[in-house]
Amino acid sequence: MNKITIIGSINLDTTLRVSNMPKPGETLHAKEHFTAGGGKGANQAVAAKRSGADTYFIGAIGKDGAGQMMSELLEYEEIDTSAVEVLESQSTGQAFITVDDSGENSIMIFSGANNAFTPEHVEKSQEIIKKSDFLIAQFESSLDSTVAAFKVAKKNQVRTILNPAPARTDIPQDLLATTDIIVPNETEAELITGIKVTDNESLKEAADYFHNIGIKAVIITLGSKGAYYDIDGGKSGIVPAFKVNAVDTTAAGDTFIGAMSTVLKADFSNIIEAITYGSRASSITVQRYGAQPSIPYKNELV
């Protein structure tokens, strides 16, 4: 199994289950309320660790109760948190999630400490990055720090995986230039490329856009339809999703990326098998409630 380092967000999630999403001005009674570990970065780290990877985390929490809880949760998972900085002047990131009966969610994020750690912090974590097989990042934390981390990875032949979520258009060219694998969903792919992804032809066009800026491998997740993959100068296709009844899609994409990266080879030669593995993990996650509590273990994926 691979050595995976994640740079990114650590959030404490508060989830409310409702029958339907509230309309503006509408008050609803929630069916259930619970608090659990979350944050795209932390979710991906938990997915990688539970899938069997040696997992390291670079990020930040506040010196507060939420930070203490998240630190304990990551340590319980046996994720190396030596590069997680505690910032006294910041609050730990939090997410507030509403999930309806169809499993769809609406999420509001308070970034807090996630946006406060710096490239200097990354500088202190170089040795962790250097010994990794893959470095994974998302857009819930400081972009400057992510760019710095990807540059360290590139210099040391460590493969980089960028999950461009939440979607944004102001992606630094330095970041894209040091990205080996990009994993957007359809909406994120359209926002970045300007190409509306509707069929195989537009998927190929979007992939070519990424290849033309130097990204070797493109994986566009398609929800219940599966995932499209395209290796520059190599194979492409769609890996179908597992058919399940979803109750909560909150950590589906994070689980997919974390699990997939655990088994993916650096030359992408087993990309179909890796996507299938990630898809299997994600299909289990969406059948359970909560972000990290829903992520499956390796023995559930065989």
PDB file of C-alpha atoms in Angstrom:
ATOM      1  CA  MET A   1       0.000   0.000   0.000  1.00  0.00           C
ATOM      2  CA  ASN A   2       1.076   3.599  -0.620  1.00  0.00           C
ATOM      3  CA  LYS A   3       2.334   6.290   1.741  1.00  0.00           C
ATOM      4  CA  ILE A   4      -0.158   9.150   1.459  1.00  0.00           C
ATOM      5  CA  THR A   5       0.168  12.718   2.730  1.00  0.00           C
ATOM      6  CA  ILE A   6      -2.850  15.000   2.751  1.00  0.00           C
ATOM      7  CA  ILE A   7      -2.598  18.768   3.081  1.00  0.00           C
ATOM      8  CA  GLY A   8      -5.959  20.325   3.771  1.00  0.00           C
ATOM      9  CA  SER A   9      -8.920  20.952   5.985  1.00  0.00           C
ATOM     10  CA  ILE A  10      -9.901  19.645   9.384  1.00  0.00           C
ATOM     11  CA  ASN A  11     -13.488  20.460  10.371  1.00  0.00           C
ATOM     12  CA  LEU A  12     -15.877  19.478  13.096  1.00  0.00           C
ATOM     13  CA  ASP A  13     -19.162  18.644  11.326  1.00  0.00           C
ATOM     14  CA  THR A  14     -22.619  19.345  12.714  1.00  0.00           C
ATOM     15  CA  THR A  15     -25.290  17.506  10.703  1.00  0.00           C
ATOM     16  CA  LEU A  16     -29.073  17.944  10.688  1.00  0.00           C
ATOM     17  CA  ARG A  17     -31.325  15.382   9.006  1.00  0.00           C
ATOM     18  CA  VAL A  18     -34.494  16.870   7.493  1.00  0.00           C
ATOM     19  CA  SER A  19     -37.318  15.656   5.242  1.00  0.00           C
ATOM     20  CA  ASN A  20     -36.558  18.270   2.603  1.00  0.00           C
ATOM     21  CA  MET A  21     -34.265  21.256   2.203  1.00  0.00           C
ATOM     22  CA  PRO A  22     -35.764  24.412   3.764  1.00  0.00           C
ATOM     23  CA  LYS A  23     -36.886  27.185   1.431  1.00  0.00           C
ATOM     24  CA  PRO A  24     -35.908  30.811   2.164  1.00  0.00           C
ATOM     25  CA  GLY A  25     -37.810  31.937   5.256  1.00  0.00           C
ATOM     26  CA  GLU A  26     -38.964  28.393   6.105  1.00  0.00           C
ATOM     27  CA  THR A  27     -38.405  26.769   9.517  1.00  0.00           C
ATOM     28  CA  LEU A  28     -38.209  22.977   9.701  1.00  0.00           C
ATOM     29  CA  HIS A  29     -37.981  20.446  12.504  1.00  0.00           C
ATOM     30  CA  ALA A  30     -34.873  18.259  12.154  1.00  0.00           C
ATOM     31  CA  LYS A  31     -35.265  14.488  12.499  1.00  0.00           C
ATOM     32  CA  GLU A  32     -31.798  13.999  13.920  1.00  0.00           C
ATOM     33  CA  HIS A  33     -28.735  15.989  14.984  1.00  0.00           C
ATOM     34  CA  PHE A  34     -25.176  14.713  15.409  1.00  0.00           C
ATOM     35  CA  THR A  35     -21.587  15.918  15.520  1.00  0.00           C
ATOM     36  CA  ALA A  36     -18.670  14.071  13.917  1.00  0.00           C
ATOM     37  CA  GLY A  37     -15.250  14.529  12.370  1.00  0.00           C
ATOM     38  CA  GLY A  38     -15.099  16.095   8.915  1.00  0.00           C
ATOM     39  CA  GLY A  39     -13.295  18.431   6.542  1.00  0.00           C
ATOM     40  CA  LYS A  40     -12.403  17.296   3.029  1.00  0.00           C
ATOM     41  CA  GLY A  41      -8.753  16.834   3.906  1.00  0.00           C
ATOM     42  CA  ALA A  42      -9.412  14.898   7.098  1.00  0.00           C
ATOM     43  CA  ASN A  43     -12.061  12.764   5.362  1.00  0.00           C
ATOM     44  CA  GLN A  44      -9.595  11.828   2.620  1.00  0.00           C
ATOM     45  CA  ALA A  45      -6.966  10.993   5.228  1.00  0.00           C
ATOM     46  CA  VAL A  46      -9.366   8.738   7.135  1.00  0.00           C
ATOM     47  CA  ALA A  47     -10.391   7.019   3.882  1.00  0.00           C
ATOM     48  CA  ALA A  48      -6.752   6.417   2.931  1.00  0.00           C
ATOM     49  CA  LYS A  49      -5.849   5.097   6.375  1.00  0.00           C
ATOM     50  CA  ARG A  50      -8.863   2.794   6.629  1.00  0.00           C
ATOM     51  CA  SER A  51      -8.057   1.498   3.137  1.00  0.00           C
ATOM     52  CA  GLY A  52      -4.599   0.474   4.324  1.00  0.00           C
ATOM     53  CA  ALA A  53      -2.262   3.391   3.507  1.00  0.00           C
ATOM     54  CA  ASP A  54       0.398   4.855   5.770  1.00  0.00           C
ATOM     55  CA  THR A  55      -1.184   8.281   6.175  1.00  0.00           C
ATOM     56  CA  TYR A  56       0.209  11.683   7.174  1.00  0.00           C
ATOM     57  CA  PHE A  57      -1.597  14.999   7.586  1.00  0.00           C
ATOM     58  CA  ILE A  58      -0.483  18.614   7.160  1.00  0.00           C
ATOM     59  CA  GLY A  59      -2.926  21.223   8.435  1.00  0.00           C
ATOM     60  CA  ALA A  60      -4.066  23.312  11.380  1.00  0.00           C
ATOM     61  CA  ILE A  61      -6.614  23.392  14.184  1.00  0.00           C
ATOM     62  CA  GLY A  62      -7.468  25.979  16.820  1.00  0.00           C
ATOM     63  CA  LYS A  63      -6.704  25.674  20.514  1.00  0.00           C
ATOM     64  CA  ASP A  64     -10.299  24.869  21.416  1.00  0.00           C
ATOM     65  CA  GLY A  65     -12.649  22.006  22.179  1.00  0.00           C
ATOM     66  CA  ALA A  66     -13.351  21.270  18.513  1.00  0.00           C
ATOM     67  CA  GLY A  67      -9.627  21.116  17.789  1.00  0.00           C
ATOM     68  CA  GLN A  68      -9.009  18.783  20.711  1.00  0.00           C
ATOM     69  CA  MET A  69     -11.804  16.496  19.507  1.00  0.00           C
ATOM     70  CA  MET A  70     -10.468  16.415  15.940  1.00  0.00           C
ATOM     71  CA  SER A  71      -6.907  15.801  17.122  1.00  0.00           C
ATOM     72  CA  GLU A  72      -8.086  12.836  19.185  1.00  0.00           C
ATOM     73  CA  LEU A  73     -10.155  11.451  16.290  1.00  0.00           C
ATOM     74  CA  LEU A  74      -7.225  11.559  13.834  1.00  0.00           C
ATOM     75  CA  GLU A  75      -4.844  10.049  16.372  1.00  0.00           C
ATOM     76  CA  TYR A  76      -7.376   7.292  17.088  1.00  0.00           C
ATOM     77  CA  GLU A  77      -7.283   6.480  13.355  1.00  0.00           C
ATOM     78  CA  GLU A  78      -3.458   6.245  13.679  1.00  0.00           C
ATOM     79  CA  ILE A  79      -2.938   9.057  11.174  1.00  0.00           C
ATOM     80  CA  ASP A  80       0.393  10.842  11.693  1.00  0.00           C
ATOM     81  CA  THR A  81      -0.570  14.337  12.928  1.00  0.00           C
ATOM     82  CA  SER A  82       2.930  15.594  13.758  1.00  0.00           C
ATOM     83  CA  ALA A  83       2.507  18.282  11.058  1.00  0.00           C
ATOM     84  CA  VAL A  84      -0.889  19.470  12.338  1.00  0.00           C
ATOM     85  CA  GLU A  85      -0.284  22.871  13.913  1.00  0.00           C
ATOM     86  CA  VAL A  86      -2.325  24.215  16.841  1.00  0.00           C
ATOM     87  CA  LEU A  87      -3.014  27.939  16.314  1.00  0.00           C
ATOM     88  CA  GLU A  88      -3.929  29.784  19.508  1.00  0.00           C
ATOM     89  CA  SER A  89      -5.388  32.791  17.681  1.00  0.00           C
ATOM     90  CA  GLN A  90      -7.719  30.741  15.459  1.00  0.00           C
ATOM     91  CA  SER A  91     -10.832  28.606  15.872  1.00  0.00           C
ATOM     92  CA  THR A  92     -10.971  25.094  14.466  1.00  0.00           C
ATOM     93  CA  GLY A  93     -12.823  24.825  11.151  1.00  0.00           C
ATOM     94  CA  GLN A  94     -16.453  23.769  11.289  1.00  0.00           C
ATOM     95  CA  ALA A  95     -19.064  22.636   8.784  1.00  0.00           C
ATOM     96  CA  PHE A  96     -22.836  22.777   9.146  1.00  0.00           C
ATOM     97  CA  ILE A  97     -24.565  20.163   7.013  1.00  0.00           C
ATOM     98  CA  THR A  98     -28.223  19.609   6.144  1.00  0.00           C
ATOM     99  CA  VAL A  99     -29.151  16.197   4.689  1.00  0.00           C
ATOM    100  CA  ASP A 100     -32.595  15.477   3.205  1.00  0.00           C
ATOM    101  CA  ASP A 101     -34.464  12.189   2.723  1.00  0.00           C
ATOM    102  CA  SER A 102     -32.993  11.659  -0.748  1.00  0.00           C
ATOM    103  CA  GLY A 103     -29.451  11.794   0.633  1.00  0.00           C
ATOM    104  CA  GLU A 104     -28.620  15.156  -0.927  1.00  0.00           C
ATOM    105  CA  ASN A 105     -26.818  17.683   1.241  1.00  0.00           C
ATOM    106  CA  SER A 106     -26.251  21.398   1.675  1.00  0.00           C
ATOM    107  CA  ILE A 107     -23.030  22.465   3.431  1.00  0.00           C
ATOM    108  CA  MET A 108     -21.853  25.738   4.981  1.00  0.00           C
ATOM    109  CA  ILE A 109     -18.208  26.011   6.058  1.00  0.00           C
ATOM    110  CA  PHE A 110     -16.385  28.184   8.577  1.00  0.00           C
ATOM    111  CA  SER A 111     -12.713  27.799   7.602  1.00  0.00           C
ATOM    112  CA  GLY A 112     -11.039  29.125  10.743  1.00  0.00           C
ATOM    113  CA  ALA A 113      -7.558  27.635  11.245  1.00  0.00           C
ATOM    114  CA  ASN A 114      -7.694  25.874   7.867  1.00  0.00           C
ATOM    115  CA  ASN A 115      -6.980  29.149   6.069  1.00  0.00           C
ATOM    116  CA  ALA A 116      -4.435  30.383   8.605  1.00  0.00           C
ATOM    117  CA  PHE A 117      -1.522  27.976   8.263  1.00  0.00           C
ATOM    118  CA  THR A 118       1.266  29.209   6.022  1.00  0.00           C
ATOM    119  CA  PRO A 119       3.937  28.134   3.506  1.00  0.00           C
ATOM    120  CA  GLU A 120       6.421  28.396   6.396  1.00  0.00           C
ATOM    121  CA  HIS A 121       4.471  25.621   8.087  1.00  0.00           C
ATOM    122  CA  VAL A 122       4.814  23.537   4.916  1.00  0.00           C
ATOM    123  CA  GLU A 123       8.550  24.248   4.918  1.00  0.00           C
ATOM    124  CA  LYS A 124       8.784  22.532   8.314  1.00  0.00           C
ATOM    125  CA  SER A 125       6.894  19.516   6.925  1.00  0.00           C
ATOM    126  CA  GLN A 126       9.090  18.858   3.883  1.00  0.00           C
ATOM    127  CA  GLU A 127      10.447  15.535   5.118  1.00  0.00           C
ATOM    128  CA  ILE A 128       6.923  14.130   5.437  1.00  0.00           C
ATOM    129  CA  ILE A 129       6.148  15.112   1.844  1.00  0.00           C
ATOM    130  CA  LYS A 130       9.446  13.746   0.505  1.00  0.00           C
ATOM    131  CA  LYS A 131       8.820  10.229   1.814  1.00  0.00           C
ATOM    132  CA  SER A 132       5.290  10.024   0.366  1.00  0.00           C
ATOM    133  CA  ASP A 133       4.070   8.239  -2.753  1.00  0.00           C
ATOM    134  CA  PHE A 134       1.194  10.699  -3.236  1.00  0.00           C
ATOM    135  CA  LEU A 135       0.356  14.169  -1.911  1.00  0.00           C
ATOM    136  CA  ILE A 136      -3.350  15.105  -1.954  1.00  0.00           C
ATOM    137  CA  ALA A 137      -4.911  18.575  -1.644  1.00  0.00           C
ATOM    138  CA  GLN A 138      -8.318  20.263  -1.912  1.00  0.00           C
ATOM    139  CA  PHE A 139      -9.599  23.853  -1.738  1.00  0.00           C
ATOM    140  CA  GLU A 140     -10.784  24.085   1.883  1.00  0.00           C
ATOM    141  CA  SER A 141      -7.464  25.432   3.168  1.00  0.00           C
ATOM    142  CA  SER A 142      -4.753  27.991   2.362  1.00  0.00           C
ATOM    143  CA  LEU A 143      -3.933  28.034  -1.365  1.00  0.00           C
ATOM    144  CA  ASP A 144      -0.448  29.467  -0.759  1.00  0.00           C
ATOM    145  CA  SER A 145       0.390  26.523   1.479  1.00  0.00           C
ATOM    146  CA  THR A 146      -0.964  24.042  -1.049  1.00  0.00           C
ATOM    147  CA  VAL A 147       1.171  25.557  -3.826  1.00  0.00           C
ATOM    148  CA  ALA A 148       4.247  25.371  -1.577  1.00  0.00           C
ATOM    149  CA  ALA A 149       3.549  21.728  -0.740  1.00  0.00           C
ATOM    150  CA  PHE A 150       3.020  20.739  -4.387  1.00  0.00           C
ATOM    151  CA  LYS A 151       6.318  22.380  -5.336  1.00  0.00           C
ATOM    152  CA  VAL A 152       8.132  20.312  -2.698  1.00  0.00           C
ATOM    153  CA  ALA A 153       6.414  17.177  -4.000  1.00  0.00           C
ATOM    154  CA  LYS A 154       7.275  17.904  -7.634  1.00  0.00           C
ATOM    155  CA  LYS A 155      10.916  18.545  -6.756  1.00  0.00           C
ATOM    156  CA  ASN A 156      11.087  15.150  -5.037  1.00  0.00           C
ATOM    157  CA  GLN A 157       9.202  13.037  -7.618  1.00  0.00           C
ATOM    158  CA  VAL A 158       6.146  12.647  -5.374  1.00  0.00           C
ATOM    159  CA  ARG A 159       2.901  12.335  -7.354  1.00  0.00           C
ATOM    160  CA  THR A 160       0.335  15.063  -6.640  1.00  0.00           C
ATOM    161  CA  ILE A 161      -3.451  14.722  -6.635  1.00  0.00           C
ATOM    162  CA  LEU A 162      -5.621  17.860  -6.739  1.00  0.00           C
ATOM    163  CA  ASN A 163      -9.292  17.678  -5.814  1.00  0.00           C
ATOM    164  CA  PRO A 164     -10.487  21.160  -6.933  1.00  0.00           C
ATOM    165  CA  ALA A 165     -13.340  21.389  -4.440  1.00  0.00           C
ATOM    166  CA  PRO A 166     -15.096  23.483  -3.360  1.00  0.00           C
ATOM    167  CA  ALA A 167     -15.164  24.779  -6.937  1.00  0.00           C
ATOM    168  CA  ARG A 168     -13.313  27.999  -7.730  1.00  0.00           C
ATOM    169  CA  THR A 169     -11.917  29.764 -10.792  1.00  0.00           C
ATOM    170  CA  ASP A 170      -8.902  31.552  -9.290  1.00  0.00           C
ATOM    171  CA  ILE A 171      -6.602  28.516  -9.299  1.00  0.00           C
ATOM    172  CA  PRO A 172      -2.926  29.570  -9.327  1.00  0.00           C
ATOM    173  CA  GLN A 173      -1.047  28.446 -12.432  1.00  0.00           C
ATOM    174  CA  ASP A 174       1.783  27.313 -10.143  1.00  0.00           C
ATOM    175  CA  LEU A 175      -0.608  24.800  -8.616  1.00  0.00           C
ATOM    176  CA  LEU A 176      -1.900  23.400 -11.907  1.00  0.00           C
ATOM    177  CA  ALA A 177       1.674  23.195 -13.244  1.00  0.00           C
ATOM    178  CA  THR A 178       2.658  20.936 -10.339  1.00  0.00           C
ATOM    179  CA  THR A 179      -0.467  18.729 -10.457  1.00  0.00           C
ATOM    180  CA  ASP A 180      -0.104  15.169 -11.767  1.00  0.00           C
ATOM    181  CA  ILE A 181      -3.714  14.016 -11.277  1.00  0.00           C
ATOM    182  CA  ILE A 182      -6.808  16.214 -11.092  1.00  0.00           C
ATOM    183  CA  VAL A 183     -10.097  14.826  -9.760  1.00  0.00           C
ATOM    184  CA  PRO A 184     -13.012  17.262 -10.295  1.00  0.00           C
ATOM    185  CA  ASN A 185     -16.697  16.433 -10.508  1.00  0.00           C
ATOM    186  CA  GLU A 186     -18.723  17.559 -13.538  1.00  0.00           C
ATOM    187  CA  THR A 187     -19.515  20.994 -12.082  1.00  0.00           C
ATOM    188  CA  GLU A 188     -15.918  21.673 -11.076  1.00  0.00           C
ATOM    189  CA  ALA A 189     -14.612  20.509 -14.461  1.00  0.00           C
ATOM    190  CA  GLU A 190     -16.976  22.908 -16.246  1.00  0.00           C
ATOM    191  CA  LEU A 191     -16.084  25.829 -13.986  1.00  0.00           C
ATOM    192  CA  ILE A 192     -12.338  25.365 -14.553  1.00  0.00           C
ATOM    193  CA  THR A 193     -12.376  24.514 -18.272  1.00  0.00           C
ATOM    194  CA  GLY A 194     -15.452  26.401 -19.489  1.00  0.00           C
ATOM    195  CA  ILE A 195     -16.621  23.159 -21.134  1.00  0.00           C
ATOM    196  CA  LYS A 196     -20.076  21.868 -20.140  1.00  0.00           C
ATOM    197  CA  VAL A 197     -19.615  18.164 -19.473  1.00  0.00           C
ATOM    198  CA  THR A 198     -22.610  16.303 -20.928  1.00  0.00           C
ATOM    199  CA  ASP A 199     -21.288  13.346 -22.950  1.00  0.00           C
ATOM    200  CA  ASN A 200     -18.149  11.407 -23.920  1.00  0.00           C
ATOM    201  CA  GLU A 201     -17.062  14.063 -26.399  1.00  0.00           C
ATOM    202  CA  SER A 202     -17.224  16.907 -23.872  1.00  0.00           C
ATOM    203  CA  LEU A 203     -15.515  14.723 -21.251  1.00  0.00           C
ATOM    204  CA  LYS A 204     -12.639  14.220 -23.686  1.00  0.00           C
ATOM    205  CA  GLU A 205     -12.518  17.964 -24.422  1.00  0.00           C
ATOM    206  CA  ALA A 206     -12.320  18.766 -20.713  1.00  0.00           C
ATOM    207  CA  ALA A 207      -9.587  16.161 -20.215  1.00  0.00           C
ATOM    208  CA  ASP A 208      -7.600  17.596 -23.130  1.00  0.00           C
ATOM    209  CA  TYR A 209      -7.834  21.046 -21.546  1.00  0.00           C
ATOM    210  CA  PHE A 210      -6.134  19.684 -18.438  1.00  0.00           C
ATOM    211  CA  HIS A 211      -3.568  17.724 -20.466  1.00  0.00           C
ATOM    212  CA  ASN A 212      -2.662  20.876 -22.389  1.00  0.00           C
ATOM    213  CA  ILE A 213      -1.644  22.608 -19.154  1.00  0.00           C
ATOM    214  CA  GLY A 214       0.545  19.675 -18.171  1.00  0.00           C
ATOM    215  CA  ILE A 215      -1.690  17.458 -16.045  1.00  0.00           C
ATOM    216  CA  LYS A 216      -0.959  13.814 -16.823  1.00  0.00           C
ATOM    217  CA  ALA A 217      -4.093  12.067 -15.505  1.00  0.00           C
ATOM    218  CA  VAL A 218      -7.679  13.322 -15.348  1.00  0.00           C
ATOM    219  CA  ILE A 219     -10.478  11.647 -13.391  1.00  0.00           C
ATOM    220  CA  ILE A 220     -13.894  13.336 -13.623  1.00  0.00           C
ATOM    221  CA  THR A 221     -16.396  11.889 -11.165  1.00  0.00           C
ATOM    222  CA  LEU A 222     -19.916  11.536 -12.562  1.00  0.00           C
ATOM    223  CA  GLY A 223     -21.973  10.698  -9.472  1.00  0.00           C
ATOM    224  CA  SER A 224     -24.191   7.664  -9.982  1.00  0.00           C
ATOM    225  CA  LYS A 225     -22.827   7.252 -13.536  1.00  0.00           C
ATOM    226  CA  GLY A 226     -19.306   6.456 -12.297  1.00  0.00           C
ATOM    227  CA  ALA A 227     -16.012   8.140 -13.202  1.00  0.00           C
ATOM    228  CA  TYR A 228     -14.321   9.113 -16.470  1.00  0.00           C
ATOM    229  CA  TYR A 229     -10.545   8.688 -16.657  1.00  0.00           C
ATOM    230  CA  ASP A 230      -8.108   9.943 -19.272  1.00  0.00           C
ATOM    231  CA  ILE A 231      -4.324   9.442 -19.242  1.00  0.00           C
ATOM    232  CA  ASP A 232      -2.402  11.846 -21.486  1.00  0.00           C
ATOM    233  CA  GLY A 233      -1.219   9.833 -24.482  1.00  0.00           C
ATOM    234  CA  GLY A 234      -2.801   6.698 -23.060  1.00  0.00           C
ATOM    235  CA  LYS A 235      -6.104   5.049 -22.284  1.00  0.00           C
ATOM    236  CA  SER A 236      -9.441   6.609 -21.374  1.00  0.00           C
ATOM    237  CA  GLY A 237     -12.923   5.407 -20.510  1.00  0.00           C
ATOM    238  CA  ILE A 238     -15.703   5.318 -17.931  1.00  0.00           C
ATOM    239  CA  VAL A 239     -15.675   3.082 -14.864  1.00  0.00           C
ATOM    240  CA  PRO A 240     -19.317   2.551 -13.817  1.00  0.00           C
ATOM    241  CA  ALA A 241     -20.451   3.229 -10.261  1.00  0.00           C
ATOM    242  CA  PHE A 242     -21.821   0.598  -7.898  1.00  0.00           C
ATOM    243  CA  LYS A 243     -25.622   0.807  -7.723  1.00  0.00           C
ATOM    244  CA  VAL A 244     -26.778   1.500  -4.156  1.00  0.00           C
ATOM    245  CA  ASN A 245     -29.475   3.432  -2.308  1.00  0.00           C
ATOM    246  CA  ALA A 246     -27.782   6.581  -0.984  1.00  0.00           C
ATOM    247  CA  VAL A 247     -28.888   8.119   2.315  1.00  0.00           C
ATOM    248  CA  ASP A 248     -26.094  10.714   2.755  1.00  0.00           C
ATOM    249  CA  THR A 249     -23.592  11.766   0.069  1.00  0.00           C
ATOM    250  CA  THR A 250     -21.544  14.039   2.355  1.00  0.00           C
ATOM    251  CA  ALA A 251     -18.125  12.305   2.181  1.00  0.00           C
ATOM    252  CA  ALA A 252     -18.592  10.340  -1.048  1.00  0.00           C
ATOM    253  CA  GLY A 253     -15.987  12.173  -3.126  1.00  0.00           C
ATOM    254  CA  ASP A 254     -13.471  12.312  -0.286  1.00  0.00           C
ATOM    255  CA  THR A 255     -13.791   8.580   0.322  1.00  0.00           C
ATOM    256  CA  PHE A 256     -13.306   7.882  -3.386  1.00  0.00           C
ATOM    257  CA  ILE A 257     -10.077   9.888  -3.563  1.00  0.00           C
ATOM    258  CA  GLY A 258      -8.611   8.592  -0.306  1.00  0.00           C
ATOM    259  CA  ALA A 259      -9.311   4.945  -1.110  1.00  0.00           C
ATOM    260  CA  MET A 260      -8.246   5.206  -4.752  1.00  0.00           C
ATOM    261  CA  SER A 261      -4.906   6.814  -3.868  1.00  0.00           C
ATOM    262  CA  THR A 262      -4.127   3.961  -1.498  1.00  0.00           C
ATOM    263  CA  VAL A 263      -3.791   1.433  -4.324  1.00  0.00           C
ATOM    264  CA  LEU A 264      -2.990   3.597  -7.386  1.00  0.00           C
ATOM    265  CA  LYS A 265       0.423   2.957  -8.959  1.00  0.00           C
ATOM    266  CA  ALA A 266       2.666   5.928  -9.742  1.00  0.00           C
ATOM    267  CA  ASP A 267       2.598   5.101 -13.470  1.00  0.00           C
ATOM    268  CA  PHE A 268      -1.246   4.887 -13.435  1.00  0.00           C
ATOM    269  CA  SER A 269      -1.051   1.406 -14.989  1.00  0.00           C
ATOM    270  CA  ASN A 270      -3.791   0.124 -12.653  1.00  0.00           C
ATOM    271  CA  ILE A 271      -6.037   3.179 -12.867  1.00  0.00           C
ATOM    272  CA  ILE A 272      -9.190   1.167 -13.661  1.00  0.00           C
ATOM    273  CA  GLU A 273      -8.643  -1.096 -10.650  1.00  0.00           C
ATOM    274  CA  ALA A 274      -7.860   1.919  -8.429  1.00  0.00           C
ATOM    275  CA  ILE A 275     -11.005   3.779  -9.533  1.00  0.00           C
ATOM    276  CA  THR A 276     -13.065   0.642  -8.942  1.00  0.00           C
ATOM    277  CA  TYR A 277     -11.604   0.327  -5.436  1.00  0.00           C
ATOM    278  CA  GLY A 278     -12.384   3.975  -4.682  1.00  0.00           C
ATOM    279  CA  SER A 279     -15.871   3.625  -6.127  1.00  0.00           C
ATOM    280  CA  ARG A 280     -16.568   0.573  -3.982  1.00  0.00           C
ATOM    281  CA  ALA A 281     -15.514   2.487  -0.866  1.00  0.00           C
ATOM    282  CA  SER A 282     -17.635   5.486  -1.848  1.00  0.00           C
ATOM    283  CA  SER A 283     -20.674   3.279  -2.487  1.00  0.00           C
ATOM    284  CA  ILE A 284     -20.493   2.083   1.127  1.00  0.00           C
ATOM    285  CA  THR A 285     -20.042   5.611   2.494  1.00  0.00           C
ATOM    286  CA  VAL A 286     -23.239   6.943   0.891  1.00  0.00           C
ATOM    287  CA  GLN A 287     -25.296   4.202   2.549  1.00  0.00           C
ATOM    288  CA  ARG A 288     -24.402   5.570   5.997  1.00  0.00           C
ATOM    289  CA  TYR A 289     -24.848   8.886   7.805  1.00  0.00           C
ATOM    290  CA  GLY A 290     -22.086  11.333   8.656  1.00  0.00           C
ATOM    291  CA  ALA A 291     -18.715  12.062   7.052  1.00  0.00           C
ATOM    292  CA  GLN A 292     -15.953  10.148   8.821  1.00  0.00           C
ATOM    293  CA  PRO A 293     -18.236   7.675  10.646  1.00  0.00           C
ATOM    294  CA  SER A 294     -19.487   6.448   7.245  1.00  0.00           C
ATOM    295  CA  ILE A 295     -16.064   5.718   5.695  1.00  0.00           C
ATOM    296  CA  PRO A 296     -15.431   1.958   5.290  1.00  0.00           C
ATOM    297  CA  TYR A 297     -12.462  -0.122   6.421  1.00  0.00           C
ATOM    298  CA  LYS A 298     -10.224  -2.241   4.203  1.00  0.00           C
ATOM    299  CA  ASN A 299     -11.915  -5.499   5.241  1.00  0.00           C
ATOM    300  CA  GLU A 300     -15.212  -4.163   3.835  1.00  0.00           C
ATOM    301  CA  LEU A 301     -13.654  -3.577   0.411  1.00  0.00           C
ATOM    302  CA  VAL A 302     -12.443  -7.079  -0.412  1.00  0.00           C
TER     303      VAL A 302
END
